[in-house]
PDB file of N, CA and C in Angstrom:
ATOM      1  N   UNK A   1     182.679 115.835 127.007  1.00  0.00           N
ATOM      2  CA  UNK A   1     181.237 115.643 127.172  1.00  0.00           C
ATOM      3  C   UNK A   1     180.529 115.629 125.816  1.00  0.00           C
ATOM      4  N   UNK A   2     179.336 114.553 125.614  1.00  0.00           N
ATOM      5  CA  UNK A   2     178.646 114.839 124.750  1.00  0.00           C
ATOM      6  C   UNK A   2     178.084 116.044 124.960  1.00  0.00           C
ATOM      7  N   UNK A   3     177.671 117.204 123.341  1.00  0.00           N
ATOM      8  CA  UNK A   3     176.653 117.927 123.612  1.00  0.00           C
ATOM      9  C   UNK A   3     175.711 117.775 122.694  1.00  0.00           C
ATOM     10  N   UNK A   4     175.729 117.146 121.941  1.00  0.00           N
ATOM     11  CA  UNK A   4     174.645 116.282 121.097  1.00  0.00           C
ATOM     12  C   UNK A   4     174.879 114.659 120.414  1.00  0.00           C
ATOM     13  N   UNK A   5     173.883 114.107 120.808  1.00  0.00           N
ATOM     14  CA  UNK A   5     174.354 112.426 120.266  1.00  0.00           C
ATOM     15  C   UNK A   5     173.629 112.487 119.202  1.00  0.00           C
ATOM     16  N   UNK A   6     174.145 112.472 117.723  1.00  0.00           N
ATOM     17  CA  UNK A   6     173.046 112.116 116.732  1.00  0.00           C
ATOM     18  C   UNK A   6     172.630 110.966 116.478  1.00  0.00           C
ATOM     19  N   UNK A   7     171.746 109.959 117.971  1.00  0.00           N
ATOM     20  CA  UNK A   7     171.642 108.730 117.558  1.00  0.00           C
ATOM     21  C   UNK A   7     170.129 108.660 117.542  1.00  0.00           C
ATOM     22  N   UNK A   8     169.142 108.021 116.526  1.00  0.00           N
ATOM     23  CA  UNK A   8     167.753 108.025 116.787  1.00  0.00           C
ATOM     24  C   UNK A   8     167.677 106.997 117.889  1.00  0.00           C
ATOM     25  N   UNK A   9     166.124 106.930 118.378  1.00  0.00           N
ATOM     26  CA  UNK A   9     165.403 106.202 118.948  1.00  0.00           C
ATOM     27  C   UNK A   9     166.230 104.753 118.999  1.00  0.00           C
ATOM     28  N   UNK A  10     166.118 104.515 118.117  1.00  0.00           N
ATOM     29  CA  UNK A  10     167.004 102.832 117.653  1.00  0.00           C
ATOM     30  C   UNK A  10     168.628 102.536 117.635  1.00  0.00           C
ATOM     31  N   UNK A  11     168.963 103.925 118.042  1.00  0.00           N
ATOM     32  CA  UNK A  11     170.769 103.851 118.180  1.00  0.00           C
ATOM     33  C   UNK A  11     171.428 103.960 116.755  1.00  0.00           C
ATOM     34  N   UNK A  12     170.804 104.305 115.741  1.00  0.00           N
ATOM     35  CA  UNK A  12     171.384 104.681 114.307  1.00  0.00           C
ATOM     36  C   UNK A  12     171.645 106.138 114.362  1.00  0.00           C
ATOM     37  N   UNK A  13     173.033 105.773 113.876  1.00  0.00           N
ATOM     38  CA  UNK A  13     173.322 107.632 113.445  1.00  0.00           C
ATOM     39  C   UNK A  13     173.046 107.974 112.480  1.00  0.00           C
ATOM     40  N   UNK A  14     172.530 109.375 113.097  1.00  0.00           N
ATOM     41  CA  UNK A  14     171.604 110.280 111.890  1.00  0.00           C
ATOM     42  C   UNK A  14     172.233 111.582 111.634  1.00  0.00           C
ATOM     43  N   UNK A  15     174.255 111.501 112.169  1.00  0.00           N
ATOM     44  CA  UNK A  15     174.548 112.729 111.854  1.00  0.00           C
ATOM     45  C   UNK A  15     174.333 113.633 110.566  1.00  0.00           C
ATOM     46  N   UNK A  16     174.594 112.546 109.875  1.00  0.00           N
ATOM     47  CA  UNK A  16     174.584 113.395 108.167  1.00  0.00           C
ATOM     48  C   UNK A  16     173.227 113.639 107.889  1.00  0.00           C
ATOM     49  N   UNK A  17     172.342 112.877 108.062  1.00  0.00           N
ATOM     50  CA  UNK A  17     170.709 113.784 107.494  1.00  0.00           C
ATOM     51  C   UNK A  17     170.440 114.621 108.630  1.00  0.00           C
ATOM     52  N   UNK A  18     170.645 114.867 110.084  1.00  0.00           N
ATOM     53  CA  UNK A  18     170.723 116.034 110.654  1.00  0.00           C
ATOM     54  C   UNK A  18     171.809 117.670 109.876  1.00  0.00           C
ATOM     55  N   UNK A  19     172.701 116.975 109.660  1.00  0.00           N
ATOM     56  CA  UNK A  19     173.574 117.835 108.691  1.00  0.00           C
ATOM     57  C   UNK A  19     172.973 118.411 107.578  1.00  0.00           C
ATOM     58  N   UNK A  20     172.337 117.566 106.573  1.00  0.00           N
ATOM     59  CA  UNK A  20     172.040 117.785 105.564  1.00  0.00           C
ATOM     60  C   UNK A  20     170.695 118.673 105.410  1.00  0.00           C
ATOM     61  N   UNK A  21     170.077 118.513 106.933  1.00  0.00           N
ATOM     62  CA  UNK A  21     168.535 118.674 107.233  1.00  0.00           C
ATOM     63  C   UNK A  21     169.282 120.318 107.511  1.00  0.00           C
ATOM     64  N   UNK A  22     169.856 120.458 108.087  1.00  0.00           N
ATOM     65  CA  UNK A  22     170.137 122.366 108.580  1.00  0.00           C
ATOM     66  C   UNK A  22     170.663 122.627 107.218  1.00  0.00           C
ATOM     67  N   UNK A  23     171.678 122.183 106.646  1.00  0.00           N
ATOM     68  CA  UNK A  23     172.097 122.697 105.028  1.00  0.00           C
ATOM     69  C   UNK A  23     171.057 123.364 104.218  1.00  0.00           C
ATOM     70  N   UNK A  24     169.618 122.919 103.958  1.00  0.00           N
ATOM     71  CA  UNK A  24     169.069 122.777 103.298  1.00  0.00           C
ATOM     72  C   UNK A  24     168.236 123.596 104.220  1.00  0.00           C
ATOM     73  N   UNK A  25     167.634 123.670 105.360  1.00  0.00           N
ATOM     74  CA  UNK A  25     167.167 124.909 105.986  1.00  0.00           C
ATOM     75  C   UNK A  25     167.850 126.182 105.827  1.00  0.00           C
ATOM     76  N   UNK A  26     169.283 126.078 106.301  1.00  0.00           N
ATOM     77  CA  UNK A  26     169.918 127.335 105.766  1.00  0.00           C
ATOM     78  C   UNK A  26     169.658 127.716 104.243  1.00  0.00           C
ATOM     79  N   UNK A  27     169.643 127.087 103.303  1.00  0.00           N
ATOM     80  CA  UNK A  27     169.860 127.189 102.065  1.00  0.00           C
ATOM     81  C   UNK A  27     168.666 128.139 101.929  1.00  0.00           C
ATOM     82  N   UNK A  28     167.601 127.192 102.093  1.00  0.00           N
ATOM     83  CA  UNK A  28     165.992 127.880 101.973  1.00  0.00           C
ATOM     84  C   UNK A  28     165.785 129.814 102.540  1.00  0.00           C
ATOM     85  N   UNK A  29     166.572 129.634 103.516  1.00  0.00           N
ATOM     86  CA  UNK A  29     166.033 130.804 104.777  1.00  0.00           C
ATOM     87  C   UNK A  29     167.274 132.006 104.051  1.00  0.00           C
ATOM     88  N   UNK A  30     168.583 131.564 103.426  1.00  0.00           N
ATOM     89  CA  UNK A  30     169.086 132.401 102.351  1.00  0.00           C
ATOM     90  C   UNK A  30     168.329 132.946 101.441  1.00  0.00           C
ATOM     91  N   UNK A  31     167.720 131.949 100.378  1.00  0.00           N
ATOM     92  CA  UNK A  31     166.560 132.479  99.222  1.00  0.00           C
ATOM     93  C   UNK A  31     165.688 133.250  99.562  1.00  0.00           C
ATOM     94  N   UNK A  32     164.677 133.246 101.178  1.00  0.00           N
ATOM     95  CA  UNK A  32     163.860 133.798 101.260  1.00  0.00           C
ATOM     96  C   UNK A  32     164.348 135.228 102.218  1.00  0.00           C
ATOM     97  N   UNK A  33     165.696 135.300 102.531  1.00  0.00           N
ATOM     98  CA  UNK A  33     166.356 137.014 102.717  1.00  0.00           C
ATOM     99  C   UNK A  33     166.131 137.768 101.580  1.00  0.00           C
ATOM    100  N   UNK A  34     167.222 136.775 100.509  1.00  0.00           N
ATOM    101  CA  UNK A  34     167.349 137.771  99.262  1.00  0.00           C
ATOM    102  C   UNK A  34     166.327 138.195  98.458  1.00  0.00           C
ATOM    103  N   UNK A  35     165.324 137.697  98.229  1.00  0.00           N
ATOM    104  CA  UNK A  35     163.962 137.290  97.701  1.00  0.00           C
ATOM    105  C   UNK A  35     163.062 138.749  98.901  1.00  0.00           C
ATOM    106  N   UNK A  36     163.008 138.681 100.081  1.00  0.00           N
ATOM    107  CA  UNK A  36     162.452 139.569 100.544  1.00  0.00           C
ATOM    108  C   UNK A  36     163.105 141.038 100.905  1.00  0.00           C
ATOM    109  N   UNK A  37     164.623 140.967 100.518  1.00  0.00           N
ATOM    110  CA  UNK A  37     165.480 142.257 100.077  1.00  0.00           C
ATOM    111  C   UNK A  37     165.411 142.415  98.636  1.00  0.00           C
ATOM    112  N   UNK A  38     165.290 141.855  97.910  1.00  0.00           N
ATOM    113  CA  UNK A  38     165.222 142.496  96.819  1.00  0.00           C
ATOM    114  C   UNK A  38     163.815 142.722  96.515  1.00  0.00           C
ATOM    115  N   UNK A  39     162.473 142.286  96.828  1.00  0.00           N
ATOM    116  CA  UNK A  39     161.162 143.267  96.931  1.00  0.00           C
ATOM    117  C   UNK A  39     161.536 144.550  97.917  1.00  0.00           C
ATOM    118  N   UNK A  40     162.083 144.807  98.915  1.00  0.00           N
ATOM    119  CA  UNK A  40     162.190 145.480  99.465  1.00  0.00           C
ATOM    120  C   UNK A  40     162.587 146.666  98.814  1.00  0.00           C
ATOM    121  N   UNK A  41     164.396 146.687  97.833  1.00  0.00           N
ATOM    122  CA  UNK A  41     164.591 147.569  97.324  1.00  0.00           C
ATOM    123  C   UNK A  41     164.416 147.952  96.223  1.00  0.00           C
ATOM    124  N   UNK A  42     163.123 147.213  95.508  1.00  0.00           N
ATOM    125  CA  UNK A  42     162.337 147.272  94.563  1.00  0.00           C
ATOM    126  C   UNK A  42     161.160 148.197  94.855  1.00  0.00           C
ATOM    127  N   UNK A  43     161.073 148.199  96.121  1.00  0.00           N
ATOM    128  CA  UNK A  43     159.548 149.043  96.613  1.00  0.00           C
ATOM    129  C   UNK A  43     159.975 150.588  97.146  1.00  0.00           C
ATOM    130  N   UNK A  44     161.275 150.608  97.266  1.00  0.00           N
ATOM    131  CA  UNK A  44     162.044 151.896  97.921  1.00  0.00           C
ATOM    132  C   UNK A  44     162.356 152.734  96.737  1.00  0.00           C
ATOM    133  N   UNK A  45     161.851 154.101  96.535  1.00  0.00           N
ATOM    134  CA  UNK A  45     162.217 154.804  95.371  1.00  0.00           C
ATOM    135  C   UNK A  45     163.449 155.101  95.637  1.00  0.00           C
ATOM    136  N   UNK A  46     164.333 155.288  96.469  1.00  0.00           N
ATOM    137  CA  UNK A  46     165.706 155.680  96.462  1.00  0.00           C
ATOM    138  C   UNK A  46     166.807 154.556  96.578  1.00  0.00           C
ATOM    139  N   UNK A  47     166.038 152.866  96.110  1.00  0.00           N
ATOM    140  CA  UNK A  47     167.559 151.820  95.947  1.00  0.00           C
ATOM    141  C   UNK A  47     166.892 151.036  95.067  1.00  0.00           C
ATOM    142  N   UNK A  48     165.413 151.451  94.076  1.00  0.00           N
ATOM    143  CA  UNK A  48     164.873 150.534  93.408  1.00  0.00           C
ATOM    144  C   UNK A  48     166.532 150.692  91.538  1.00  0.00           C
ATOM    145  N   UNK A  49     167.156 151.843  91.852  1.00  0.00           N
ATOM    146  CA  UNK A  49     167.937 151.950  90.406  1.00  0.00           C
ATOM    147  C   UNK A  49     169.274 151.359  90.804  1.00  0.00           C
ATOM    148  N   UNK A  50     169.058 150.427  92.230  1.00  0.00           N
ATOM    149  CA  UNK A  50     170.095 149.577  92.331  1.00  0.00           C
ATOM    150  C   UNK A  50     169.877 148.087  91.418  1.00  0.00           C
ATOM    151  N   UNK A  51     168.705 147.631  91.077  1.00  0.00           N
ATOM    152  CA  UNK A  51     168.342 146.443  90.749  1.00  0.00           C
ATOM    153  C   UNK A  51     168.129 146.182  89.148  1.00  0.00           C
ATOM    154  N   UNK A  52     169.126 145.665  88.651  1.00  0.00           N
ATOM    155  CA  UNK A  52     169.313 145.419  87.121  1.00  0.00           C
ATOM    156  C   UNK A  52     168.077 144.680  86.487  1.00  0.00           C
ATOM    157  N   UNK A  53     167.358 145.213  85.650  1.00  0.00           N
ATOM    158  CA  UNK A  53     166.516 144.519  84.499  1.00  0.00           C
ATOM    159  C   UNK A  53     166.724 143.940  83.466  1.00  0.00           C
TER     160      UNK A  53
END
């Protein structure tokens, strides 16, 4: 069974820029974990002398 057809409107496959489109969401939504864990244990007096200057 299909469980997803990556074909647009017009019957062109759009697997790879669907691919490329979550890559690059994931990528983003990585930066903005680490980015909001490391303010995090920047703001915590007991894991801020985990974070190298």
């Amino acid at each position: 069974p299909i469980i997803n057809d990556f074909k647009d409107t017009n019957g062109n496959d759009c697997m790879k820029q669907a691919i490329q489109d979550n890559y690059n969401q994931i990528k983003e939504d990585v930066k903005q974990i680490v980015k909001d864990e490391l303010d995090r244990i920047a703001a915590d007096e007991n894991l801020k002398h985990l974070i190298q200057k």
